[in-house]
Amino acid sequence: MTTARADAVLDRLGRVGQFLWSGWAGLAGLALFAALWQAGHERYGDFILPAPLATLAAGLTIAADPAAWELAGQTTLRAVEGFALAAFAGAAGGLAAGYSPATMRLARPILTVLLGVPPIAWIVLAMIWFGSTDGTIITTVLVAATPVVFVGVAEGAVTRDRGLDDMARAFGAGPLARLTTLGLRHVAAFLFPALTVALGSAFKVAVMAELLANTGGIGGALAAARANLDVAEALAWVLIAVTGLIVVEYTLVHPIRSEFERWRNAARPWGVKR
Amino acid sequence: MTRETTGTAPSLTLSGIGHAYLGRTVLDAVDLSLAAGEVAALVGPSGCGKSTLAHIAAGVVEPSRGRVARRYRRHGMVFQDPRLLPWATARANIAYPLRLLGLPRRERRERAEEAARRVALDRADLDKFPVELSGGMRQRAAIARALAIDPDFVYFDEPFTALDVALKRRMQDLVIEAARGARFGALFITHDLMEAVRIAHRVVVMDAQGRGIAGTRAVPSEPGARDDGTVYRLVAGFLSDDPLFRHIHDIDERRTQ
Ligand SMILES: Nc1ncnc2c1ncn2[C@@H]1O[C@H](COP(=O)(O)OP(=O)(O)O)[C@@H](O)[C@H]1O
Ligand SMILES: [Mg+2]
């Protein structure tokens, strides 16, 4: 039994190593991006596009300021609150629609309308309803992120394998047991990619809503940088927002997802993994 | 030791079963009764409703009409395709019905490994996912899953159709052996008369339109005790002399095209 446990530990270490190794590819991509940025800087000058290193320095200066952390924290909190609400609403609605065709038929036109309204219109509406408060930002994020989760989960629920459902029924599984052991597990594979996308758009929409509604946070700082025509500071704030997103994605979303996708990786031959 | 057709209560009784899919009747007035420990092979042309009948008997599908009386303790089921959870290892798949029964993790593991041993699945393969297993190994895992719950009745719905001849024989022997060892009864659906005659105590022929049972024929001696010559002779006799099997032959020719 101990060898089995050791094997399991080794297997997990191997996957962590593989995951870290894949980071090199990401780093190479970022380096290429920085090189293009530098080229742009040398072509257009400091005012239009500050050098990546100068931006990094500005970013570090901001990062050293506790007040800036408060701003970033404010944005993060709003984005995550809206994201959590969207994840919950989208997952519940998607499950209902995936399991009940009638709900799906009702939900589809509503979804089309929601997706058709540009986010900027939601911001204006939310500002009228909530004024310059957290509520404006959270509502905008909720409206922007829910459809993504809804569609992902509904697609997962619709594509569930009914043969497996029959198999479970033959072995005496009731509706609840089938939902928890088969339905949710299948849906999870669709939920996580959708959550990644939703989290990204939650951050972006939060910053945009903050900027337009003038409610502080990173968006507010960007508005101030624009007013002062301080391009380096504006870029530095963008850098900070993107860094935050990448950190969340690689420490949270990717590890969870790869845990769910283990069996898919098992099917791939060596060398093709990731 | 051997099964008693007379005297003991039947393990499964289907009475007046009728079923319709979207208004189209596929089964009507089907009566069938299996003695305790009896292995019955259900044959009939493709599309006559054999799978539907097995699904109704196993409680997967609610019949439109009729009654199902199950007097066994617990049943397992093996389908034509393995129907394994793609995200779970072979071991977890075999243990899946045990999980539904709410058994503790340790016992699930032990009983899954025991069932895997009975179908000659390698221990090393138990940690693999279904995508990493060959077709035969997957079907063996599906059989192990049905055996793991220690059933006294098993439904087989054309379980070996997708396997090659050699593997098919091994799987048939495995079922004969397991049925004798664990003494479970079974409803074994197949379109292969040779398979039916090898495995079963009795061959039940279904009406081509699903209107009841066309007839049944007892197979002499016990499953496992019949050698290949006997099986060939029995099948040839059924096909040439017995009007009951005329339609089976028709369908077999159609299937090979
Ligand atoms: N889920 C279903 N919905 C509608 N029709 C079905 C369904 N399952 C089976 N049928 C139809 O019922 C008939 C009997 O099918 P089945 O029981 O699978 O036959 P068999 O197993 O003998 O080949 C077929 O005509 C088939 O098309
Ligand atoms: Mg069938």
mmCIF file of C-alpha atoms in Angstrom, chain A residues 60-229:
data_model
loop_
_atom_site.group_PDB
_atom_site.id
_atom_site.type_symbol
_atom_site.label_atom_id
_atom_site.label_comp_id
_atom_site.label_asym_id
_atom_site.label_seq_id
_atom_site.Cartn_x
_atom_site.Cartn_y
_atom_site.Cartn_z
ATOM 1 C CA LEU A 60 7.007 48.937 -8.952
ATOM 2 C CA THR A 61 6.762 52.479 -7.574
ATOM 3 C CA ILE A 62 2.995 52.135 -7.498
ATOM 4 C CA ALA A 63 3.277 48.681 -5.984
ATOM 5 C CA ALA A 64 5.420 50.095 -3.163
ATOM 6 C CA ASP A 65 2.635 52.494 -2.242
ATOM 7 C CA PRO A 66 0.113 51.052 0.281
ATOM 8 C CA ALA A 67 -2.583 53.375 -1.081
ATOM 9 C CA ALA A 68 -2.219 51.725 -4.458
ATOM 10 C CA TRP A 69 -2.739 48.313 -2.888
ATOM 11 C CA GLU A 70 -5.934 49.595 -1.429
ATOM 12 C CA LEU A 71 -7.108 50.696 -4.895
ATOM 13 C CA ALA A 72 -6.171 47.360 -6.443
ATOM 14 C CA GLY A 73 -7.847 45.546 -3.571
ATOM 15 C CA GLN A 74 -10.996 47.573 -4.117
ATOM 16 C CA THR A 75 -11.145 46.588 -7.788
ATOM 17 C CA THR A 76 -10.341 42.954 -7.022
ATOM 18 C CA LEU A 77 -13.045 42.766 -4.383
ATOM 19 C CA ARG A 78 -15.660 44.206 -6.746
ATOM 20 C CA ALA A 79 -14.599 41.985 -9.630
ATOM 21 C CA VAL A 80 -14.559 38.864 -7.458
ATOM 22 C CA GLU A 81 -17.929 39.665 -5.890
ATOM 23 C CA GLY A 82 -19.499 40.159 -9.302
ATOM 24 C CA PHE A 83 -17.711 37.056 -10.583
ATOM 25 C CA ALA A 84 -18.938 34.916 -7.683
ATOM 26 C CA LEU A 85 -22.518 36.060 -8.222
ATOM 27 C CA ALA A 86 -22.185 35.449 -11.967
ATOM 28 C CA ALA A 87 -20.673 32.004 -11.417
ATOM 29 C CA PHE A 88 -23.511 31.044 -9.100
ATOM 30 C CA ALA A 89 -26.309 32.481 -11.249
ATOM 31 C CA GLY A 90 -24.812 31.184 -14.497
ATOM 32 C CA ALA A 91 -24.156 27.696 -13.139
ATOM 33 C CA ALA A 92 -27.616 27.344 -11.604
ATOM 34 C CA GLY A 93 -29.347 28.690 -14.702
ATOM 35 C CA GLY A 94 -27.168 26.634 -17.046
ATOM 36 C CA LEU A 95 -27.899 23.426 -15.133
ATOM 37 C CA ALA A 96 -31.623 24.126 -15.176
ATOM 38 C CA ALA A 97 -31.544 24.874 -18.902
ATOM 39 C CA GLY A 98 -29.372 21.852 -19.690
ATOM 40 C CA TYR A 99 -31.648 19.468 -17.839
ATOM 41 C CA SER A 100 -34.956 20.994 -18.915
ATOM 42 C CA PRO A 101 -35.547 21.776 -22.590
ATOM 43 C CA ALA A 102 -38.459 24.078 -21.682
ATOM 44 C CA THR A 103 -36.158 26.249 -19.537
ATOM 45 C CA MET A 104 -33.620 26.278 -22.368
ATOM 46 C CA ARG A 105 -36.227 27.540 -24.829
ATOM 47 C CA LEU A 106 -37.188 30.313 -22.406
ATOM 48 C CA ALA A 107 -33.610 31.238 -21.575
ATOM 49 C CA ARG A 108 -32.231 31.429 -25.097
ATOM 50 C CA PRO A 109 -33.974 34.662 -26.225
ATOM 51 C CA ILE A 110 -33.218 36.305 -22.866
ATOM 52 C CA LEU A 111 -29.579 35.405 -23.347
ATOM 53 C CA THR A 112 -29.556 36.812 -26.858
ATOM 54 C CA VAL A 113 -30.899 40.108 -25.545
ATOM 55 C CA LEU A 114 -28.387 40.190 -22.665
ATOM 56 C CA LEU A 115 -25.495 39.497 -25.004
ATOM 57 C CA GLY A 116 -26.772 42.002 -27.552
ATOM 58 C CA VAL A 117 -26.712 44.975 -25.168
ATOM 59 C CA PRO A 118 -23.203 46.499 -25.164
ATOM 60 C CA PRO A 119 -21.496 46.512 -21.728
ATOM 61 C CA ILE A 120 -21.208 50.298 -21.871
ATOM 62 C CA ALA A 121 -25.012 50.550 -21.909
ATOM 63 C CA TRP A 122 -25.166 48.411 -18.772
ATOM 64 C CA ILE A 123 -22.703 50.727 -17.075
ATOM 65 C CA VAL A 124 -24.870 53.732 -17.869
ATOM 66 C CA LEU A 125 -27.988 51.952 -16.630
ATOM 67 C CA ALA A 126 -26.267 50.731 -13.474
ATOM 68 C CA MET A 127 -24.988 54.256 -12.770
ATOM 69 C CA ILE A 128 -28.538 55.545 -12.978
ATOM 70 C CA TRP A 129 -29.771 52.782 -10.664
ATOM 71 C CA PHE A 130 -26.948 52.676 -8.120
ATOM 72 C CA GLY A 131 -25.026 55.942 -8.546
ATOM 73 C CA SER A 132 -21.252 55.908 -8.006
ATOM 74 C CA THR A 133 -21.174 52.879 -5.714
ATOM 75 C CA ASP A 134 -19.917 49.307 -5.601
ATOM 76 C CA GLY A 135 -23.361 48.244 -6.779
ATOM 77 C CA THR A 136 -22.774 49.792 -10.205
ATOM 78 C CA ILE A 137 -19.545 47.866 -10.728
ATOM 79 C CA ILE A 138 -20.863 44.560 -9.384
ATOM 80 C CA THR A 139 -24.044 44.751 -11.457
ATOM 81 C CA THR A 140 -22.081 45.456 -14.628
ATOM 82 C CA VAL A 141 -19.709 42.566 -13.918
ATOM 83 C CA LEU A 142 -22.633 40.265 -13.144
ATOM 84 C CA VAL A 143 -24.381 41.067 -16.404
ATOM 85 C CA ALA A 144 -21.190 40.712 -18.427
ATOM 86 C CA ALA A 145 -19.977 37.438 -16.887
ATOM 87 C CA THR A 146 -23.180 35.459 -16.302
ATOM 88 C CA PRO A 147 -23.951 34.523 -19.939
ATOM 89 C CA VAL A 148 -20.484 33.003 -20.410
ATOM 90 C CA VAL A 149 -20.929 30.695 -17.430
ATOM 91 C CA PHE A 150 -24.530 29.957 -18.342
ATOM 92 C CA VAL A 151 -23.700 28.889 -21.889
ATOM 93 C CA GLY A 152 -20.749 26.735 -20.772
ATOM 94 C CA VAL A 153 -22.710 24.919 -18.083
ATOM 95 C CA ALA A 154 -25.797 24.466 -20.259
ATOM 96 C CA GLU A 155 -23.654 22.986 -23.021
ATOM 97 C CA GLY A 156 -22.081 20.603 -20.519
ATOM 98 C CA ALA A 157 -25.444 19.523 -19.164
ATOM 99 C CA VAL A 158 -26.873 18.978 -22.649
ATOM 100 C CA THR A 159 -23.909 16.911 -23.830
ATOM 101 C CA ARG A 160 -23.978 14.572 -20.830
ATOM 102 C CA ASP A 161 -23.848 10.906 -21.767
ATOM 103 C CA ARG A 162 -27.344 9.451 -21.382
ATOM 104 C CA GLY A 163 -25.880 5.960 -21.686
ATOM 105 C CA LEU A 164 -24.055 6.578 -18.417
ATOM 106 C CA ASP A 165 -27.291 7.810 -16.871
ATOM 107 C CA ASP A 166 -29.003 4.548 -17.878
ATOM 108 C CA MET A 167 -26.071 2.561 -16.526
ATOM 109 C CA ALA A 168 -26.330 4.330 -13.157
ATOM 110 C CA ARG A 169 -30.077 3.790 -13.117
ATOM 111 C CA ALA A 170 -29.551 0.081 -13.781
ATOM 112 C CA PHE A 171 -27.363 -0.003 -10.661
ATOM 113 C CA GLY A 172 -30.064 1.699 -8.630
ATOM 114 C CA ALA A 173 -28.970 5.354 -8.686
ATOM 115 C CA GLY A 174 -31.732 7.869 -7.988
ATOM 116 C CA PRO A 175 -31.927 11.310 -9.641
ATOM 117 C CA LEU A 176 -29.810 12.996 -6.960
ATOM 118 C CA ALA A 177 -27.082 10.355 -7.094
ATOM 119 C CA ARG A 178 -27.008 10.614 -10.885
ATOM 120 C CA LEU A 179 -26.706 14.388 -10.707
ATOM 121 C CA THR A 180 -23.884 14.372 -8.166
ATOM 122 C CA THR A 181 -21.851 11.427 -9.506
ATOM 123 C CA LEU A 182 -22.365 11.917 -13.264
ATOM 124 C CA GLY A 183 -24.012 15.219 -14.202
ATOM 125 C CA LEU A 184 -21.947 17.608 -12.099
ATOM 126 C CA ARG A 185 -18.688 15.807 -12.867
ATOM 127 C CA HIS A 186 -19.345 16.065 -16.589
ATOM 128 C CA VAL A 187 -20.441 19.701 -16.321
ATOM 129 C CA ALA A 188 -17.304 20.596 -14.336
ATOM 130 C CA ALA A 189 -15.183 20.031 -17.447
ATOM 131 C CA PHE A 190 -17.225 22.739 -19.198
ATOM 132 C CA LEU A 191 -17.579 24.969 -16.144
ATOM 133 C CA PHE A 192 -13.868 25.627 -15.598
ATOM 134 C CA PRO A 193 -12.982 27.012 -19.021
ATOM 135 C CA ALA A 194 -16.112 29.172 -18.784
ATOM 136 C CA LEU A 195 -15.060 30.406 -15.340
ATOM 137 C CA THR A 196 -11.630 31.372 -16.689
ATOM 138 C CA VAL A 197 -13.171 33.495 -19.378
ATOM 139 C CA ALA A 198 -15.713 34.927 -16.933
ATOM 140 C CA LEU A 199 -13.025 35.873 -14.417
ATOM 141 C CA GLY A 200 -11.009 37.660 -17.098
ATOM 142 C CA SER A 201 -13.980 39.621 -18.313
ATOM 143 C CA ALA A 202 -15.012 40.370 -14.707
ATOM 144 C CA PHE A 203 -11.681 42.159 -14.113
ATOM 145 C CA LYS A 204 -11.769 44.007 -17.406
ATOM 146 C CA VAL A 205 -15.364 45.105 -17.037
ATOM 147 C CA ALA A 206 -14.764 46.149 -13.412
ATOM 148 C CA VAL A 207 -11.879 48.417 -14.419
ATOM 149 C CA MET A 208 -13.889 49.866 -17.285
ATOM 150 C CA ALA A 209 -16.942 50.488 -15.097
ATOM 151 C CA GLU A 210 -14.770 52.124 -12.423
ATOM 152 C CA LEU A 211 -13.249 54.416 -14.994
ATOM 153 C CA LEU A 212 -16.593 55.482 -16.421
ATOM 154 C CA ALA A 213 -18.486 55.643 -13.128
ATOM 155 C CA ASN A 214 -15.559 57.345 -11.405
ATOM 156 C CA THR A 215 -15.743 55.090 -8.392
ATOM 157 C CA GLY A 216 -12.075 54.709 -7.467
ATOM 158 C CA GLY A 217 -10.198 51.444 -7.801
ATOM 159 C CA ILE A 218 -7.804 50.764 -10.674
ATOM 160 C CA GLY A 219 -10.258 52.323 -13.116
ATOM 161 C CA GLY A 220 -10.295 55.519 -11.062
ATOM 162 C CA ALA A 221 -6.487 55.591 -11.011
ATOM 163 C CA LEU A 222 -6.458 55.138 -14.785
ATOM 164 C CA ALA A 223 -8.879 58.054 -15.136
ATOM 165 C CA ALA A 224 -6.530 60.197 -13.031
ATOM 166 C CA ALA A 225 -3.511 59.153 -15.117
ATOM 167 C CA ARG A 226 -5.383 60.066 -18.283
ATOM 168 C CA ALA A 227 -6.318 63.476 -16.836
ATOM 169 C CA ASN A 228 -2.619 64.102 -16.087
ATOM 170 C CA LEU A 229 -1.573 62.727 -19.494
#
